[in-house]
PDB file of N, CA and C in Angstrom:
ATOM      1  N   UNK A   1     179.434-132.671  60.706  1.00 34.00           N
ATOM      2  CA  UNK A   1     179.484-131.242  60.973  1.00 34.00           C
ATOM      3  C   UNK A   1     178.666-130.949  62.236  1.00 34.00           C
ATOM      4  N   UNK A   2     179.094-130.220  63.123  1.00 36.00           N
ATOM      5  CA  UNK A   2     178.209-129.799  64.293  1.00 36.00           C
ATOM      6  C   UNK A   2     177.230-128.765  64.108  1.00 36.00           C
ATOM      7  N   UNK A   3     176.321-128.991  64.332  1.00 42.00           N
ATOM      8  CA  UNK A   3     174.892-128.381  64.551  1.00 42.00           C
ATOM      9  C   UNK A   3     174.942-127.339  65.806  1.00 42.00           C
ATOM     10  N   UNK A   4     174.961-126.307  65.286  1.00 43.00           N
ATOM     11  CA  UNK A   4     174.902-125.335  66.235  1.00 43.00           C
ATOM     12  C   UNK A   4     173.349-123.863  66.394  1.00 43.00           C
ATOM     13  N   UNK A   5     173.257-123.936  67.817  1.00 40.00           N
ATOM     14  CA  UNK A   5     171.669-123.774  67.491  1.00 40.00           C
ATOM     15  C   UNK A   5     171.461-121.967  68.367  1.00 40.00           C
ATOM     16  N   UNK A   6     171.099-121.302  68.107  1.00 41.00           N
ATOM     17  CA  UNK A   6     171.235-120.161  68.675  1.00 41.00           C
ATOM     18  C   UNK A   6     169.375-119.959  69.385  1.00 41.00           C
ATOM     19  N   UNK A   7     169.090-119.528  70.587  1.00 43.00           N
ATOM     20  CA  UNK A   7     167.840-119.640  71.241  1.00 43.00           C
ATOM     21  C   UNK A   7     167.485-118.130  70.834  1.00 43.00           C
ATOM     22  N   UNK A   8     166.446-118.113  70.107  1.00 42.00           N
ATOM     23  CA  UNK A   8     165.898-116.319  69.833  1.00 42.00           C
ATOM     24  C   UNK A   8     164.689-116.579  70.781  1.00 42.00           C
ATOM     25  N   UNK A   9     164.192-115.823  71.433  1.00 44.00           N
ATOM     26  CA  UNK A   9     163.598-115.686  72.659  1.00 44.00           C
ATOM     27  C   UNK A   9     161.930-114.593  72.192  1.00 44.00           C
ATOM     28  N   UNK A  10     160.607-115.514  72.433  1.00 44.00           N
ATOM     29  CA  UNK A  10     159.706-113.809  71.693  1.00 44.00           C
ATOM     30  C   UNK A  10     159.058-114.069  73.182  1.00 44.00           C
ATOM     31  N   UNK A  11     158.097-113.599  73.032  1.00 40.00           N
ATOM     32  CA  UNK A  11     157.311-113.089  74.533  1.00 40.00           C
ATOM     33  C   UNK A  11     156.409-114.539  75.017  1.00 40.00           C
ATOM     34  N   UNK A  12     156.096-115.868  74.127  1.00 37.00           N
ATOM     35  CA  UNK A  12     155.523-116.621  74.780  1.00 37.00           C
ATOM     36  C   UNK A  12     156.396-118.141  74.513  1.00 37.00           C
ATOM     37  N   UNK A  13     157.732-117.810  73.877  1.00 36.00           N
ATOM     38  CA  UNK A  13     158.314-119.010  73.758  1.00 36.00           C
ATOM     39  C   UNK A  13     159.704-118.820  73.257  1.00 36.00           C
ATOM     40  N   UNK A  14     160.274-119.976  73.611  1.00 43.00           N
ATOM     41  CA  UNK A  14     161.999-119.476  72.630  1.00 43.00           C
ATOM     42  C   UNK A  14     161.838-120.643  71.978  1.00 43.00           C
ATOM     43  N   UNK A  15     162.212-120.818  70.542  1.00 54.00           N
ATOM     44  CA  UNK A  15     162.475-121.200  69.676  1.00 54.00           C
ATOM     45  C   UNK A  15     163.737-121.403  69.162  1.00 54.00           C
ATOM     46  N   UNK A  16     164.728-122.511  68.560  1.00 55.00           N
ATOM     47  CA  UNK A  16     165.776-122.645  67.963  1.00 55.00           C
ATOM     48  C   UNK A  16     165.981-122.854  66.812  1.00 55.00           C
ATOM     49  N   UNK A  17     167.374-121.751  65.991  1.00 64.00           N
ATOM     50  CA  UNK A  17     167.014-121.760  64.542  1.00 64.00           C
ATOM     51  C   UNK A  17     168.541-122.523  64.573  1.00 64.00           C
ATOM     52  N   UNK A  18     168.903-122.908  63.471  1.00 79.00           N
ATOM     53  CA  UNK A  18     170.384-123.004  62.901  1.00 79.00           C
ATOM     54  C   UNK A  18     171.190-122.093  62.629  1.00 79.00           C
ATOM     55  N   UNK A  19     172.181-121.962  63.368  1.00 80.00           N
ATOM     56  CA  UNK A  19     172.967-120.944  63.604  1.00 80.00           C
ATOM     57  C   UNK A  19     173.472-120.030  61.967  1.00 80.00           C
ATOM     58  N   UNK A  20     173.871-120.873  61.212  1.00 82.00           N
ATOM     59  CA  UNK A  20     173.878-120.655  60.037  1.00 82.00           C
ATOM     60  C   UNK A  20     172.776-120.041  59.551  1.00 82.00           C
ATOM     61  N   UNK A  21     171.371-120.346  59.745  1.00 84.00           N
ATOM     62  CA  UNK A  21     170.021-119.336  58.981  1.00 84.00           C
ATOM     63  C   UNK A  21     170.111-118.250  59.528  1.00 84.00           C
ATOM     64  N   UNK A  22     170.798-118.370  61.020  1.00 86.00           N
ATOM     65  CA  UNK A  22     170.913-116.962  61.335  1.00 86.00           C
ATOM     66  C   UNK A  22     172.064-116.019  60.517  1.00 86.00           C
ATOM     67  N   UNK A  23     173.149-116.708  60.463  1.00 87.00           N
ATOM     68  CA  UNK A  23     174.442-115.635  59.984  1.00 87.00           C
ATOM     69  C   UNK A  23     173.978-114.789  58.724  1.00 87.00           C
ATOM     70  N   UNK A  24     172.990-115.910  57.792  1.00 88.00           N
ATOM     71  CA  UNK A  24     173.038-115.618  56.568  1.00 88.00           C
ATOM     72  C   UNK A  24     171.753-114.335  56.335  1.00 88.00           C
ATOM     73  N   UNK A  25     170.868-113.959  57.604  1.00 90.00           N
ATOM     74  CA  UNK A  25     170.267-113.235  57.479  1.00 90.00           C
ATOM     75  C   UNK A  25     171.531-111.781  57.775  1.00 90.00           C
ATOM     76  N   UNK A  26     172.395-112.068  58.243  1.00 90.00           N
ATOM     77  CA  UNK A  26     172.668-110.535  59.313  1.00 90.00           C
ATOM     78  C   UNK A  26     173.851-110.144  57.698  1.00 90.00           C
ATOM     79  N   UNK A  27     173.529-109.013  58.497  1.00 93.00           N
ATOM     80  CA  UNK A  27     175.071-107.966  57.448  1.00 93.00           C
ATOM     81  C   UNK A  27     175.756-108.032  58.248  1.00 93.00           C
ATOM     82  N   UNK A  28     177.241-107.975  57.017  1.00 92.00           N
ATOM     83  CA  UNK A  28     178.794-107.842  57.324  1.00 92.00           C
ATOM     84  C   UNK A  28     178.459-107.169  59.039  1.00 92.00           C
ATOM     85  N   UNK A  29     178.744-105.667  58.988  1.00 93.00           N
ATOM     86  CA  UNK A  29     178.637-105.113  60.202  1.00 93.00           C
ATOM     87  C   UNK A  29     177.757-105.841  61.489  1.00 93.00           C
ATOM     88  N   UNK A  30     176.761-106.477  61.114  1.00 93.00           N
ATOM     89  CA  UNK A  30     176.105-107.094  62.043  1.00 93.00           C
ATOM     90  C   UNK A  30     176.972-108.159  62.481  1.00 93.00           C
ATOM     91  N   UNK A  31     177.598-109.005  62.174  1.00 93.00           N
ATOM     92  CA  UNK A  31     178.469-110.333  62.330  1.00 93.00           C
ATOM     93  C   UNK A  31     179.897-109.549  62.971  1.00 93.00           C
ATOM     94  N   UNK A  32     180.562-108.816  62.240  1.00 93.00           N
ATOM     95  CA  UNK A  32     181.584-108.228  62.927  1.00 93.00           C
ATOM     96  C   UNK A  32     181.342-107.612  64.175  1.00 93.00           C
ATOM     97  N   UNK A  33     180.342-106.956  64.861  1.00 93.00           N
ATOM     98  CA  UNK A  33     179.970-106.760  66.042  1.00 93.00           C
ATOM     99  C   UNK A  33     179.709-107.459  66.747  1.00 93.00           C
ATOM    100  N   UNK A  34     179.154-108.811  66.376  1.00 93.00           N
ATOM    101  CA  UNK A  34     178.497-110.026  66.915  1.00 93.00           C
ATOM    102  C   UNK A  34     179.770-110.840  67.165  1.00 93.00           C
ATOM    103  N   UNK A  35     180.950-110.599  66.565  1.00 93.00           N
ATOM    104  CA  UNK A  35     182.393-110.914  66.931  1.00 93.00           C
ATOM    105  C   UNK A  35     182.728-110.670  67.991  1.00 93.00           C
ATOM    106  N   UNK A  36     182.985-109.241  68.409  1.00 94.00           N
ATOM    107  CA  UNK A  36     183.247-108.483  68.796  1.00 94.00           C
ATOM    108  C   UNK A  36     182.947-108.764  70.429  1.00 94.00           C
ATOM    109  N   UNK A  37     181.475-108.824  70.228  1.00 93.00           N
ATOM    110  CA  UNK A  37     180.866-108.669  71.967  1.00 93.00           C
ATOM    111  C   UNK A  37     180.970-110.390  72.063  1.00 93.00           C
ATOM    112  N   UNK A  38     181.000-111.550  70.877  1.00 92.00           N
ATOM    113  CA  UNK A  38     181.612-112.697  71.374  1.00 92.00           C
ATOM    114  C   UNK A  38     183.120-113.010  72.190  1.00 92.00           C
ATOM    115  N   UNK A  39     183.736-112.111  71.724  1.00 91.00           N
ATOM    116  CA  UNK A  39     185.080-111.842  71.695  1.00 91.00           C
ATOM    117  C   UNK A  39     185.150-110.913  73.018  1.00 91.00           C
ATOM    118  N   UNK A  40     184.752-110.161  73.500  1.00 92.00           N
ATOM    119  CA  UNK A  40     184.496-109.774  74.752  1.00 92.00           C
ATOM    120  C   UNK A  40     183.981-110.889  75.720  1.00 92.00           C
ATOM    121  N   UNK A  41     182.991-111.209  75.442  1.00 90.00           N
ATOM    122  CA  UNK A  41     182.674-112.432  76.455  1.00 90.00           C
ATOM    123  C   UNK A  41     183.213-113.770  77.019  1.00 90.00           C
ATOM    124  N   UNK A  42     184.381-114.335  75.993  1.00 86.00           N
ATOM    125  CA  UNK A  42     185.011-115.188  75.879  1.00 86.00           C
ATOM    126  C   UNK A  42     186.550-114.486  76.621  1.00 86.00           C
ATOM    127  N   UNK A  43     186.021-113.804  76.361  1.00 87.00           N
ATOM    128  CA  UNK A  43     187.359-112.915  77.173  1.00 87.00           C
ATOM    129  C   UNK A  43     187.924-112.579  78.645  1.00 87.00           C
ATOM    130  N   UNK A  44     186.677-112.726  79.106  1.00 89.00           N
ATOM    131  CA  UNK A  44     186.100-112.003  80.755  1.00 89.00           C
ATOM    132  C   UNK A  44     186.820-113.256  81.826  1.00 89.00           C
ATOM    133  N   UNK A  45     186.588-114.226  81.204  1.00 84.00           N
ATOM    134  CA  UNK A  45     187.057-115.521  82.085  1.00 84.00           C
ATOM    135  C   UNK A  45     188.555-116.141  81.778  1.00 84.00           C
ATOM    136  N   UNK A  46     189.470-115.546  81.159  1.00 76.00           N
ATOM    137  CA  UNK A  46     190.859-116.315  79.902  1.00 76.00           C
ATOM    138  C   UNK A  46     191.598-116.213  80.845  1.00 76.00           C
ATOM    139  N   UNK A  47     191.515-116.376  82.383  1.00 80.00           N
ATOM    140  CA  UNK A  47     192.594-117.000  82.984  1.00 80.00           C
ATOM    141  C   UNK A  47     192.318-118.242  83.977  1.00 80.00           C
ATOM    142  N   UNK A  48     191.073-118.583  83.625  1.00 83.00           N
ATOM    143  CA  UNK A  48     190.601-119.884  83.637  1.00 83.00           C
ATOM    144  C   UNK A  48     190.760-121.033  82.819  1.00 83.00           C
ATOM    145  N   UNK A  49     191.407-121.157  81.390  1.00 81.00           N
ATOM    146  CA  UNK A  49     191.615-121.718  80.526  1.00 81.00           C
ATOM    147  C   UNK A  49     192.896-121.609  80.217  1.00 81.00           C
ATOM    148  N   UNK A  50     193.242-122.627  80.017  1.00 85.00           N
ATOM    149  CA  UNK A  50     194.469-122.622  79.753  1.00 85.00           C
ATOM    150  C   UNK A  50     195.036-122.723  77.918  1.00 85.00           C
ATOM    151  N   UNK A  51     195.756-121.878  77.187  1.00 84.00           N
ATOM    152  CA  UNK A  51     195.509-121.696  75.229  1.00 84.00           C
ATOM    153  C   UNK A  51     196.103-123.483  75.108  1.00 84.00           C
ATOM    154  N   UNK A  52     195.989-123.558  73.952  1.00 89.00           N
ATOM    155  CA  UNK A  52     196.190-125.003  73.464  1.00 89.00           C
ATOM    156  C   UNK A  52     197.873-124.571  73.037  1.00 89.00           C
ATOM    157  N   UNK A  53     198.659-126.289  73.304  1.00 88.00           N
ATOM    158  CA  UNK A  53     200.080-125.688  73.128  1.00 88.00           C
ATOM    159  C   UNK A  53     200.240-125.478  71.487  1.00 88.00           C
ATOM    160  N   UNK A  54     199.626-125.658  70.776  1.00 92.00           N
ATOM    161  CA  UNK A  54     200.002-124.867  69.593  1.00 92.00           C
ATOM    162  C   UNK A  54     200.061-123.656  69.443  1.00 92.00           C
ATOM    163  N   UNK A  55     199.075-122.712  70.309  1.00 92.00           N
ATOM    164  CA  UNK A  55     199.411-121.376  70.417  1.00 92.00           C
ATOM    165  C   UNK A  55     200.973-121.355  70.480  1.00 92.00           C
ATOM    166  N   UNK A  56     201.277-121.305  71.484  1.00 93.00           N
ATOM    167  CA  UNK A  56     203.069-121.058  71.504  1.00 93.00           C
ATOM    168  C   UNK A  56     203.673-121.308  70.178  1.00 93.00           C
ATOM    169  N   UNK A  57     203.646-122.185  70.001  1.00 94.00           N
ATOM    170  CA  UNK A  57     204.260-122.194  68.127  1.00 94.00           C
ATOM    171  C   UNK A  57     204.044-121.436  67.335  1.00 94.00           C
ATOM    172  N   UNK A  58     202.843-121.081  67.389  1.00 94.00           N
ATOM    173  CA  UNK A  58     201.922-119.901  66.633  1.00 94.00           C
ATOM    174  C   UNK A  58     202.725-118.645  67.210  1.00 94.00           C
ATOM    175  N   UNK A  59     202.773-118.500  67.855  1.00 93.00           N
ATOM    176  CA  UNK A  59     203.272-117.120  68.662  1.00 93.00           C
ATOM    177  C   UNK A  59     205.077-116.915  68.369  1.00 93.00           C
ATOM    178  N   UNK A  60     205.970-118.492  68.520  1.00 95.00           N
ATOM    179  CA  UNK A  60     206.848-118.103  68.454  1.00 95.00           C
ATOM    180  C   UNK A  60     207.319-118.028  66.935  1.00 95.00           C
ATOM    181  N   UNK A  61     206.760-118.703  65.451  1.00 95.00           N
ATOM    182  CA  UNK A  61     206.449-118.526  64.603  1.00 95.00           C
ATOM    183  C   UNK A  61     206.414-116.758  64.226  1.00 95.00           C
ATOM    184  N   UNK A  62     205.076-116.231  65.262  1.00 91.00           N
ATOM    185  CA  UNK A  62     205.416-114.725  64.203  1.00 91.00           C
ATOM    186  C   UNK A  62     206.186-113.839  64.693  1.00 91.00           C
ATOM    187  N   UNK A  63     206.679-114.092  66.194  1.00 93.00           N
ATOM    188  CA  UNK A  63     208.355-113.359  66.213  1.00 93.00           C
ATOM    189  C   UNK A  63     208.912-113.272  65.383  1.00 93.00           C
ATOM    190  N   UNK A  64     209.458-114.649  64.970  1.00 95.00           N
ATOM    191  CA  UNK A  64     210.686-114.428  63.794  1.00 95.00           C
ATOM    192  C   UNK A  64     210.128-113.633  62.514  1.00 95.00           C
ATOM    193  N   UNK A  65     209.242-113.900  62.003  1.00 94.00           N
ATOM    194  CA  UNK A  65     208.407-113.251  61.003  1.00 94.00           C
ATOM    195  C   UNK A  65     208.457-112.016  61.212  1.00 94.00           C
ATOM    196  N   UNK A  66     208.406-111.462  62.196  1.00 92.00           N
ATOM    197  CA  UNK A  66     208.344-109.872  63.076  1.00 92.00           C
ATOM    198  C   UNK A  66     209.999-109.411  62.704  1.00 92.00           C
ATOM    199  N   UNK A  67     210.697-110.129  63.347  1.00 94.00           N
ATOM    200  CA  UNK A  67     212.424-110.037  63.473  1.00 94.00           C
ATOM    201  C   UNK A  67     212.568-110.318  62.065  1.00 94.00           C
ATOM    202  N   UNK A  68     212.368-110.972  61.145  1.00 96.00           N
ATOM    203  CA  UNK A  68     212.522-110.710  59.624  1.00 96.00           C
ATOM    204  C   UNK A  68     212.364-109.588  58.826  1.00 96.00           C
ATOM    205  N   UNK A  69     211.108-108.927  59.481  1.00 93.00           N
ATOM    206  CA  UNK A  69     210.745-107.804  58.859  1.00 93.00           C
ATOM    207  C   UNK A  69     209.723-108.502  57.780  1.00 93.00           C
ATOM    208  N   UNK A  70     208.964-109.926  57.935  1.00 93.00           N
ATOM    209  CA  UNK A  70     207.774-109.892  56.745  1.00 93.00           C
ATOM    210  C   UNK A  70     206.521-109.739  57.452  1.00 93.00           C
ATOM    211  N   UNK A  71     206.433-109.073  58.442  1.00 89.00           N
ATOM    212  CA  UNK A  71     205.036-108.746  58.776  1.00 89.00           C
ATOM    213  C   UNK A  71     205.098-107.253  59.789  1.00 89.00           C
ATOM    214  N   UNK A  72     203.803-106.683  60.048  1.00 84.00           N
ATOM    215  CA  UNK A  72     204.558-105.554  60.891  1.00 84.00           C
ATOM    216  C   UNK A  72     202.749-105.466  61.597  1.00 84.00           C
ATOM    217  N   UNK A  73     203.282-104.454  62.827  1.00 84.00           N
ATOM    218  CA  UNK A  73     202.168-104.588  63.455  1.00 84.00           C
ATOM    219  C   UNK A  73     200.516-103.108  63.132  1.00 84.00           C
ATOM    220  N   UNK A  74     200.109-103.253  63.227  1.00 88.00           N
ATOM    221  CA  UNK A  74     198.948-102.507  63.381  1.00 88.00           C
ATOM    222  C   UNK A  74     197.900-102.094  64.459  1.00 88.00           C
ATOM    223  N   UNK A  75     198.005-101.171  65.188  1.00 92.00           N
ATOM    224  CA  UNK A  75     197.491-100.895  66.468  1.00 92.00           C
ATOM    225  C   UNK A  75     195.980-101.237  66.459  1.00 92.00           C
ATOM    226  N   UNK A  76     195.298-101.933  67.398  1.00 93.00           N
ATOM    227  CA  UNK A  76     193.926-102.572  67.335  1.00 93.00           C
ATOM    228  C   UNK A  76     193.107-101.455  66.820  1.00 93.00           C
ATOM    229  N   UNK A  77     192.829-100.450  67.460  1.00 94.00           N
ATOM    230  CA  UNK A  77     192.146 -99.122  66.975  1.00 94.00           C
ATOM    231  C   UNK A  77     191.644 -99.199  65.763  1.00 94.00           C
ATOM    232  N   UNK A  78     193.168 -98.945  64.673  1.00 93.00           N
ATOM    233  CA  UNK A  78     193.358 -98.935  63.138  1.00 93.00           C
ATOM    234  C   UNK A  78     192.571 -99.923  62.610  1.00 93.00           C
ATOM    235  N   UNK A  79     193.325-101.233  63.142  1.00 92.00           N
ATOM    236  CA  UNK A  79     192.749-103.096  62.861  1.00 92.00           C
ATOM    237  C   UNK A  79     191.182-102.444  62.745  1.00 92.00           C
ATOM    238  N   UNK A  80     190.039-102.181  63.908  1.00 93.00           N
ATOM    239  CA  UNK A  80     189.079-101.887  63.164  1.00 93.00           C
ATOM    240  C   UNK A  80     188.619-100.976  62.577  1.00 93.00           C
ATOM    241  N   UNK A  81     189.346-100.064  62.642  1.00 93.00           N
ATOM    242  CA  UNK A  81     188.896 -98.975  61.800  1.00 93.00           C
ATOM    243  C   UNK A  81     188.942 -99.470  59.949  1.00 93.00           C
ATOM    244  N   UNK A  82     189.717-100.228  59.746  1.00 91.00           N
ATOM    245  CA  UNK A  82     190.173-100.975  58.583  1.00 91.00           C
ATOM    246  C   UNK A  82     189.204-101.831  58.442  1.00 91.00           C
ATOM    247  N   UNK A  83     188.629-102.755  59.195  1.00 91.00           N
ATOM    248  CA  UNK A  83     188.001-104.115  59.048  1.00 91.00           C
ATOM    249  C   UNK A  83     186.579-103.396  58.931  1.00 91.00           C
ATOM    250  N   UNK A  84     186.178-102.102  59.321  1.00 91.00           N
ATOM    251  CA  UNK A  84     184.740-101.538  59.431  1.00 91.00           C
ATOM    252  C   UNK A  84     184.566-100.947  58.195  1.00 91.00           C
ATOM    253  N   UNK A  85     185.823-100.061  57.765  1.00 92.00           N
ATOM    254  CA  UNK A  85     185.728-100.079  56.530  1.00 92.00           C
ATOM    255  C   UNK A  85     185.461-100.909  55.056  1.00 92.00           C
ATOM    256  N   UNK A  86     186.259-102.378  55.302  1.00 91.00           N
ATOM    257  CA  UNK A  86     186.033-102.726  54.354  1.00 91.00           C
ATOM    258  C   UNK A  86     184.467-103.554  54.934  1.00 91.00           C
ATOM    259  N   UNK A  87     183.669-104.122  55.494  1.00 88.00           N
ATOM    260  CA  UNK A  87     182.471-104.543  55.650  1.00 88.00           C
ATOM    261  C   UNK A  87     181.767-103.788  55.349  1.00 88.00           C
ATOM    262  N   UNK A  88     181.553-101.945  54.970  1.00 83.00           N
ATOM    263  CA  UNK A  88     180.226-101.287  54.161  1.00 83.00           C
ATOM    264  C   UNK A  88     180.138-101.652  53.339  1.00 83.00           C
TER     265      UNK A  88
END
């Protein structure tokens, strides 16, 4: 399993905890935000990277699913307005 280490920073030293001791301190809302601005950041550079070709499968996969009619879409907005809801 990979060891992943997050640097918390105090005024005379930074210190590294296990990323995990961290998650398990934060609340729902805390982690979903912590998504969020990950998910922003990872974002800023995405035409430097090129997606892995399974994306495409993935993608052309939920067309048809779409064109079936077993899934339907939800405007991002909603998506969190929904996901914020259920994390109180």
């Amino acid at each position: 399993m990979w060891r992943v280490f997050l640097a918390i920073h105090s005024k005379s030293l930074a210190r590294l905890l296990p990323m995990n001791a961290v998650l398990k301190k934060m609340s729902r809302l805390e982690k979903l935000r912590t998504m969020e601005a990950l998910w922003s950041d990872l974002t800023r550079d995405v035409g430097k990277y090129a997606s892995p070709s399974w994306h495409f499968e993935v993608l052309e996969q939920t067309e048809r699913e779409i064109r079936a009619g077993r899934i339907k879409f939800v405007d991002w907005e909603s998506a969190k307005k929904s996901i914020r809801r259920r994390a109180r």
